[in-house]
Amino acid sequence: MTSLDELPLRPELRGRTPYGAPQLQVTHRLNTNENPHPLPAELLASLGEALGHAALELNRYPDRDAVALRTDLAAYLSRGGDRVEPAQVWAANGSNEVLQQLLQAFGGAGRTALGFTPSYSMHPIISAGTGTGWVDGHRRADFTIDAEAAVAQVREVRPDVVFVTSPNNPTGTAVALETIERLYDATEGVVVVDEAYAEFARTGTPSALGLLPGRARLVVSRTMSKAFGMAGLRLGYLAADPAVVDAVQLVRLPYHLSSLTQAAARAALAHTDALLATVDAVKEQRDRIVAALPSLGLTSVPSDANFVLFGRFADASAAWKALLAHDVLVRDVGIPGWLRVTAGTPAETDAFLTALGEVAPEHRLGD
Ligand SMILES: Cc1ncc(COP(=O)(O)O)c(C=O)c1O
């Protein structure tokens, strides 16, 4: 067996581990923030039809610029009240690929990205993959971003790309628009607001889409993997100034988005209301989890997402294993004392809370 050390690997990739949320055979998989609700029957029928239609032209390359899909995505984003034009939208295979293209265009060798940790683990990983340096930004002990301190850090580091995850993964809380505005004003770099979980935000939590007019270096990234319940589709997208879309086109691979993906995403968007009908049900389960934790001697971080960071445990890894022994897979995100659980169906919440009731007395942090 050849080891990685024997290959002429880029030095900055040596010693790193790949992204690896465990994919275990467990009854209750609550570790990757998927939407557990099956796709509505009406969509399944349209998907079959749309894919059959697209298959007739599989001998041809897809629309390289995915114009029809971007038009549909712009219409979806505009539903929230902030007008978004198709020229402002770009789509790729999951928002991870969108982020990668942004780093290819605005990061790279000799450049730096900064994100406020703990946050989405792929931001530093994609930075490394694109040769972009990474700097950990600070958060308060309650995991919120102190705007003053964040601005000071951005002024000092002068990053080329600033990541703000809102709602933040893995902590769940959305970031105030005022903080994003201040960060934008403090940098000459690109500010990427990763809004993968935006649709789950609590009422009154605005999207950064409203900040786009007049801010050419601001990018909002979204995905169909979470609220739309289509993680298997691999469709992420961004909204920004059309110049940002021109920039990512310099680095995207030609025909990166297959005709089947484009057709399936468009069919799904035509059923947006039916797909998003599960969002309120998921939010209900999230709030149910949050409400139940104190009676188990546990607490949580305020969540605008479809997951809850809960704790505190004396040893989070031991608590994770104990929950797994009860057939419940949650995520150990490496924050001492805390674990993250995805809000799913009522039955999944029942199973999680029952298991946690067994596990908490032994594992929660003592007074
Ligand atoms: C904050 C955040 N951004 C982006 C993604 C990537 O989503 P996808 O590539 O499935 O669109 C995730 C997935 O977990 C996420 O949590």
PDB file of C-alpha atoms in Angstrom, residues 131-326:
ATOM      1  CA  GLY A 131      -4.401  27.062  -1.923  1.00  0.00           C
ATOM      2  CA  THR A 132      -6.011  29.867   0.087  1.00  0.00           C
ATOM      3  CA  GLY A 133      -4.566  30.616   3.534  1.00  0.00           C
ATOM      4  CA  TRP A 134      -7.014  30.369   6.436  1.00  0.00           C
ATOM      5  CA  VAL A 135      -7.397  32.480   9.565  1.00  0.00           C
ATOM      6  CA  ASP A 136      -9.763  31.592  12.425  1.00  0.00           C
ATOM      7  CA  GLY A 137     -11.911  34.556  13.429  1.00  0.00           C
ATOM      8  CA  HIS A 138     -13.059  34.817  17.050  1.00  0.00           C
ATOM      9  CA  ARG A 139     -16.497  34.485  18.593  1.00  0.00           C
ATOM     10  CA  ARG A 140     -17.785  35.230  22.081  1.00  0.00           C
ATOM     11  CA  ALA A 141     -18.134  32.354  24.574  1.00  0.00           C
ATOM     12  CA  ASP A 142     -21.858  32.176  23.683  1.00  0.00           C
ATOM     13  CA  PHE A 143     -20.809  31.654  20.013  1.00  0.00           C
ATOM     14  CA  THR A 144     -22.174  35.002  18.790  1.00  0.00           C
ATOM     15  CA  ILE A 145     -19.969  37.358  16.779  1.00  0.00           C
ATOM     16  CA  ASP A 146     -18.854  40.523  18.577  1.00  0.00           C
ATOM     17  CA  ALA A 147     -19.098  43.017  15.676  1.00  0.00           C
ATOM     18  CA  GLU A 148     -16.518  45.350  17.187  1.00  0.00           C
ATOM     19  CA  ALA A 149     -13.935  42.584  17.710  1.00  0.00           C
ATOM     20  CA  ALA A 150     -14.704  41.020  14.308  1.00  0.00           C
ATOM     21  CA  VAL A 151     -14.184  44.331  12.502  1.00  0.00           C
ATOM     22  CA  ALA A 152     -10.889  44.859  14.355  1.00  0.00           C
ATOM     23  CA  GLN A 153      -9.700  41.401  13.364  1.00  0.00           C
ATOM     24  CA  VAL A 154     -10.666  41.866   9.714  1.00  0.00           C
ATOM     25  CA  ARG A 155      -8.824  45.215   9.654  1.00  0.00           C
ATOM     26  CA  GLU A 156      -5.731  43.527  11.096  1.00  0.00           C
ATOM     27  CA  VAL A 157      -5.710  40.357   8.926  1.00  0.00           C
ATOM     28  CA  ARG A 158      -6.926  42.049   5.722  1.00  0.00           C
ATOM     29  CA  PRO A 159      -8.395  38.824   4.295  1.00  0.00           C
ATOM     30  CA  ASP A 160      -9.340  38.510   0.626  1.00  0.00           C
ATOM     31  CA  VAL A 161     -12.459  36.514   1.516  1.00  0.00           C
ATOM     32  CA  VAL A 162     -14.548  36.773   4.705  1.00  0.00           C
ATOM     33  CA  PHE A 163     -17.024  33.988   5.493  1.00  0.00           C
ATOM     34  CA  VAL A 164     -20.088  34.683   7.617  1.00  0.00           C
ATOM     35  CA  THR A 165     -22.348  31.661   8.102  1.00  0.00           C
ATOM     36  CA  SER A 166     -25.869  32.779   8.926  1.00  0.00           C
ATOM     37  CA  PRO A 167     -27.602  30.890  10.477  1.00  0.00           C
ATOM     38  CA  ASN A 168     -24.284  29.560  11.692  1.00  0.00           C
ATOM     39  CA  ASN A 169     -23.478  25.867  11.453  1.00  0.00           C
ATOM     40  CA  PRO A 170     -22.915  24.208  13.966  1.00  0.00           C
ATOM     41  CA  THR A 171     -24.204  26.711  16.521  1.00  0.00           C
ATOM     42  CA  GLY A 172     -27.509  27.615  14.792  1.00  0.00           C
ATOM     43  CA  THR A 173     -27.773  31.344  15.432  1.00  0.00           C
ATOM     44  CA  ALA A 174     -28.259  33.902  12.632  1.00  0.00           C
ATOM     45  CA  VAL A 175     -25.916  36.892  12.379  1.00  0.00           C
ATOM     46  CA  ALA A 176     -27.338  40.447  12.603  1.00  0.00           C
ATOM     47  CA  LEU A 177     -27.373  42.270   9.264  1.00  0.00           C
ATOM     48  CA  GLU A 178     -25.654  45.195  10.964  1.00  0.00           C
ATOM     49  CA  THR A 179     -22.650  42.961  11.728  1.00  0.00           C
ATOM     50  CA  ILE A 180     -22.469  41.903   8.072  1.00  0.00           C
ATOM     51  CA  GLU A 181     -22.661  45.538   6.932  1.00  0.00           C
ATOM     52  CA  ARG A 182     -19.874  46.501   9.304  1.00  0.00           C
ATOM     53  CA  LEU A 183     -17.673  43.614   8.167  1.00  0.00           C
ATOM     54  CA  TYR A 184     -18.280  44.586   4.546  1.00  0.00           C
ATOM     55  CA  ASP A 185     -17.226  48.158   5.255  1.00  0.00           C
ATOM     56  CA  ALA A 186     -14.116  46.928   7.099  1.00  0.00           C
ATOM     57  CA  THR A 187     -12.719  44.854   4.222  1.00  0.00           C
ATOM     58  CA  GLU A 188     -11.728  45.295   0.612  1.00  0.00           C
ATOM     59  CA  GLY A 189     -12.237  41.565   0.104  1.00  0.00           C
ATOM     60  CA  VAL A 190     -15.289  39.533  -0.837  1.00  0.00           C
ATOM     61  CA  VAL A 191     -17.794  38.835   1.969  1.00  0.00           C
ATOM     62  CA  VAL A 192     -19.551  35.496   1.532  1.00  0.00           C
ATOM     63  CA  VAL A 193     -22.682  35.058   3.624  1.00  0.00           C
ATOM     64  CA  ASP A 194     -23.358  31.317   3.683  1.00  0.00           C
ATOM     65  CA  GLU A 195     -27.136  31.080   4.111  1.00  0.00           C
ATOM     66  CA  ALA A 196     -27.523  27.317   3.656  1.00  0.00           C
ATOM     67  CA  TYR A 197     -30.163  27.272   6.422  1.00  0.00           C
ATOM     68  CA  ALA A 198     -31.890  30.619   5.731  1.00  0.00           C
ATOM     69  CA  GLU A 199     -35.356  29.134   5.194  1.00  0.00           C
ATOM     70  CA  PHE A 200     -35.419  27.785   8.773  1.00  0.00           C
ATOM     71  CA  ALA A 201     -34.714  31.143  10.420  1.00  0.00           C
ATOM     72  CA  ARG A 202     -37.009  32.317  13.185  1.00  0.00           C
ATOM     73  CA  THR A 203     -39.628  34.920  12.180  1.00  0.00           C
ATOM     74  CA  GLY A 204     -38.122  38.363  11.798  1.00  0.00           C
ATOM     75  CA  THR A 205     -34.623  37.135  10.879  1.00  0.00           C
ATOM     76  CA  PRO A 206     -33.821  38.857   7.578  1.00  0.00           C
ATOM     77  CA  SER A 207     -31.641  37.428   4.803  1.00  0.00           C
ATOM     78  CA  ALA A 208     -28.512  39.248   3.646  1.00  0.00           C
ATOM     79  CA  LEU A 209     -30.100  39.348   0.152  1.00  0.00           C
ATOM     80  CA  GLY A 210     -31.464  42.772   1.135  1.00  0.00           C
ATOM     81  CA  LEU A 211     -27.889  44.044   1.529  1.00  0.00           C
ATOM     82  CA  LEU A 212     -26.840  43.193  -2.053  1.00  0.00           C
ATOM     83  CA  PRO A 213     -27.791  46.464  -3.825  1.00  0.00           C
ATOM     84  CA  GLY A 214     -24.740  48.708  -3.930  1.00  0.00           C
ATOM     85  CA  ARG A 215     -22.387  46.079  -2.440  1.00  0.00           C
ATOM     86  CA  ALA A 216     -20.524  44.489  -5.356  1.00  0.00           C
ATOM     87  CA  ARG A 217     -18.251  42.408  -3.090  1.00  0.00           C
ATOM     88  CA  LEU A 218     -21.093  40.793  -1.132  1.00  0.00           C
ATOM     89  CA  VAL A 219     -22.189  37.248  -1.998  1.00  0.00           C
ATOM     90  CA  VAL A 220     -25.082  35.258  -0.525  1.00  0.00           C
ATOM     91  CA  SER A 221     -24.848  31.505  -0.998  1.00  0.00           C
ATOM     92  CA  ARG A 222     -27.825  29.146  -0.718  1.00  0.00           C
ATOM     93  CA  THR A 223     -28.595  25.483  -1.289  1.00  0.00           C
ATOM     94  CA  MET A 224     -31.422  23.112  -2.185  1.00  0.00           C
ATOM     95  CA  SER A 225     -29.888  20.496   0.166  1.00  0.00           C
ATOM     96  CA  LYS A 226     -31.610  21.589   3.363  1.00  0.00           C
ATOM     97  CA  ALA A 227     -35.061  23.253   3.348  1.00  0.00           C
ATOM     98  CA  PHE A 228     -35.856  21.904  -0.138  1.00  0.00           C
ATOM     99  CA  GLY A 229     -34.971  18.418   1.082  1.00  0.00           C
ATOM    100  CA  MET A 230     -32.870  17.661  -1.990  1.00  0.00           C
ATOM    101  CA  ALA A 231     -29.393  16.957  -0.630  1.00  0.00           C
ATOM    102  CA  GLY A 232     -28.988  14.156  -3.186  1.00  0.00           C
ATOM    103  CA  LEU A 233     -29.576  16.547  -6.093  1.00  0.00           C
ATOM    104  CA  ARG A 234     -26.403  18.566  -5.396  1.00  0.00           C
ATOM    105  CA  LEU A 235     -27.643  22.025  -6.254  1.00  0.00           C
ATOM    106  CA  GLY A 236     -26.285  25.160  -4.628  1.00  0.00           C
ATOM    107  CA  TYR A 237     -26.391  28.734  -5.866  1.00  0.00           C
ATOM    108  CA  LEU A 238     -25.346  32.267  -5.106  1.00  0.00           C
ATOM    109  CA  ALA A 239     -26.774  35.747  -5.492  1.00  0.00           C
ATOM    110  CA  ALA A 240     -24.443  38.704  -5.945  1.00  0.00           C
ATOM    111  CA  ASP A 241     -23.561  41.531  -8.281  1.00  0.00           C
ATOM    112  CA  PRO A 242     -23.464  40.264 -11.920  1.00  0.00           C
ATOM    113  CA  ALA A 243     -19.710  40.988 -11.899  1.00  0.00           C
ATOM    114  CA  VAL A 244     -19.238  38.233  -9.289  1.00  0.00           C
ATOM    115  CA  VAL A 245     -21.081  35.843 -11.621  1.00  0.00           C
ATOM    116  CA  ASP A 246     -18.681  36.884 -14.408  1.00  0.00           C
ATOM    117  CA  ALA A 247     -15.770  36.170 -12.045  1.00  0.00           C
ATOM    118  CA  VAL A 248     -16.829  32.622 -11.150  1.00  0.00           C
ATOM    119  CA  GLN A 249     -17.336  31.878 -14.830  1.00  0.00           C
ATOM    120  CA  LEU A 250     -13.585  32.340 -15.246  1.00  0.00           C
ATOM    121  CA  VAL A 251     -12.910  29.324 -13.024  1.00  0.00           C
ATOM    122  CA  ARG A 252     -15.900  27.016 -13.437  1.00  0.00           C
ATOM    123  CA  LEU A 253     -15.396  23.910 -15.513  1.00  0.00           C
ATOM    124  CA  PRO A 254     -17.252  24.019 -18.810  1.00  0.00           C
ATOM    125  CA  TYR A 255     -20.636  22.269 -18.556  1.00  0.00           C
ATOM    126  CA  HIS A 256     -20.158  21.717 -14.815  1.00  0.00           C
ATOM    127  CA  LEU A 257     -23.891  21.368 -14.156  1.00  0.00           C
ATOM    128  CA  SER A 258     -25.341  18.340 -15.946  1.00  0.00           C
ATOM    129  CA  SER A 259     -28.547  18.622 -17.956  1.00  0.00           C
ATOM    130  CA  LEU A 260     -30.131  16.105 -15.565  1.00  0.00           C
ATOM    131  CA  THR A 261     -29.269  18.258 -12.545  1.00  0.00           C
ATOM    132  CA  GLN A 262     -30.582  21.383 -14.245  1.00  0.00           C
ATOM    133  CA  ALA A 263     -33.810  19.643 -15.270  1.00  0.00           C
ATOM    134  CA  ALA A 264     -34.373  18.109 -11.826  1.00  0.00           C
ATOM    135  CA  ALA A 265     -33.702  21.403 -10.044  1.00  0.00           C
ATOM    136  CA  ARG A 266     -36.133  23.238 -12.308  1.00  0.00           C
ATOM    137  CA  ALA A 267     -38.799  20.580 -11.752  1.00  0.00           C
ATOM    138  CA  ALA A 268     -38.258  20.920  -7.998  1.00  0.00           C
ATOM    139  CA  LEU A 269     -38.472  24.720  -8.106  1.00  0.00           C
ATOM    140  CA  ALA A 270     -41.811  24.433  -9.907  1.00  0.00           C
ATOM    141  CA  HIS A 271     -43.023  22.721  -6.701  1.00  0.00           C
ATOM    142  CA  THR A 272     -41.425  25.135  -4.264  1.00  0.00           C
ATOM    143  CA  ASP A 273     -44.526  25.528  -2.086  1.00  0.00           C
ATOM    144  CA  ALA A 274     -45.039  21.785  -1.700  1.00  0.00           C
ATOM    145  CA  LEU A 275     -41.336  21.277  -0.937  1.00  0.00           C
ATOM    146  CA  LEU A 276     -41.096  24.061   1.606  1.00  0.00           C
ATOM    147  CA  ALA A 277     -44.293  22.915   3.299  1.00  0.00           C
ATOM    148  CA  THR A 278     -42.128  20.772   5.599  1.00  0.00           C
ATOM    149  CA  VAL A 279     -40.070  23.717   6.870  1.00  0.00           C
ATOM    150  CA  ASP A 280     -42.591  24.729   9.544  1.00  0.00           C
ATOM    151  CA  ALA A 281     -42.901  21.120  10.704  1.00  0.00           C
ATOM    152  CA  VAL A 282     -39.099  20.870  11.061  1.00  0.00           C
ATOM    153  CA  LYS A 283     -38.957  24.185  12.931  1.00  0.00           C
ATOM    154  CA  GLU A 284     -41.614  22.835  15.300  1.00  0.00           C
ATOM    155  CA  GLN A 285     -39.408  19.835  16.071  1.00  0.00           C
ATOM    156  CA  ARG A 286     -36.396  22.107  16.558  1.00  0.00           C
ATOM    157  CA  ASP A 287     -38.335  24.214  19.056  1.00  0.00           C
ATOM    158  CA  ARG A 288     -39.609  21.060  20.752  1.00  0.00           C
ATOM    159  CA  ILE A 289     -36.023  19.850  21.255  1.00  0.00           C
ATOM    160  CA  VAL A 290     -34.974  23.247  22.620  1.00  0.00           C
ATOM    161  CA  ALA A 291     -37.932  23.301  25.032  1.00  0.00           C
ATOM    162  CA  ALA A 292     -37.271  19.764  26.307  1.00  0.00           C
ATOM    163  CA  LEU A 293     -33.571  20.173  27.106  1.00  0.00           C
ATOM    164  CA  PRO A 294     -33.806  22.056  30.440  1.00  0.00           C
ATOM    165  CA  SER A 295     -35.851  19.248  32.026  1.00  0.00           C
ATOM    166  CA  LEU A 296     -32.901  16.944  31.223  1.00  0.00           C
ATOM    167  CA  GLY A 297     -30.443  19.331  32.858  1.00  0.00           C
ATOM    168  CA  LEU A 298     -29.150  20.445  29.458  1.00  0.00           C
ATOM    169  CA  THR A 299     -29.189  23.654  27.468  1.00  0.00           C
ATOM    170  CA  SER A 300     -28.930  24.804  23.838  1.00  0.00           C
ATOM    171  CA  VAL A 301     -27.743  27.676  21.694  1.00  0.00           C
ATOM    172  CA  PRO A 302     -30.576  29.761  20.102  1.00  0.00           C
ATOM    173  CA  SER A 303     -31.253  28.191  16.696  1.00  0.00           C
ATOM    174  CA  ASP A 304     -32.440  29.666  13.391  1.00  0.00           C
ATOM    175  CA  ALA A 305     -31.607  26.419  11.621  1.00  0.00           C
ATOM    176  CA  ASN A 306     -32.886  22.839  11.347  1.00  0.00           C
ATOM    177  CA  PHE A 307     -30.511  21.689  14.081  1.00  0.00           C
ATOM    178  CA  VAL A 308     -29.693  22.415  17.690  1.00  0.00           C
ATOM    179  CA  LEU A 309     -26.328  22.624  19.428  1.00  0.00           C
ATOM    180  CA  PHE A 310     -26.975  21.120  22.844  1.00  0.00           C
ATOM    181  CA  GLY A 311     -24.962  20.426  25.995  1.00  0.00           C
ATOM    182  CA  ARG A 312     -23.163  20.669  28.127  1.00  0.00           C
ATOM    183  CA  PHE A 313     -21.545  17.329  28.630  1.00  0.00           C
ATOM    184  CA  ALA A 314     -18.552  16.377  30.724  1.00  0.00           C
ATOM    185  CA  ASP A 315     -17.208  14.533  27.671  1.00  0.00           C
ATOM    186  CA  ALA A 316     -19.101  15.203  24.423  1.00  0.00           C
ATOM    187  CA  SER A 317     -17.466  12.284  22.643  1.00  0.00           C
ATOM    188  CA  ALA A 318     -18.584   9.847  25.380  1.00  0.00           C
ATOM    189  CA  ALA A 319     -22.140  11.277  25.227  1.00  0.00           C
ATOM    190  CA  TRP A 320     -22.074  10.902  21.406  1.00  0.00           C
ATOM    191  CA  LYS A 321     -21.142   7.224  21.765  1.00  0.00           C
ATOM    192  CA  ALA A 322     -23.822   6.665  24.397  1.00  0.00           C
ATOM    193  CA  LEU A 323     -26.487   8.129  22.075  1.00  0.00           C
ATOM    194  CA  LEU A 324     -25.194   5.954  19.247  1.00  0.00           C
ATOM    195  CA  ALA A 325     -25.620   2.916  21.495  1.00  0.00           C
ATOM    196  CA  HIS A 326     -29.313   3.949  21.627  1.00  0.00           C
TER     197      HIS A 326
END
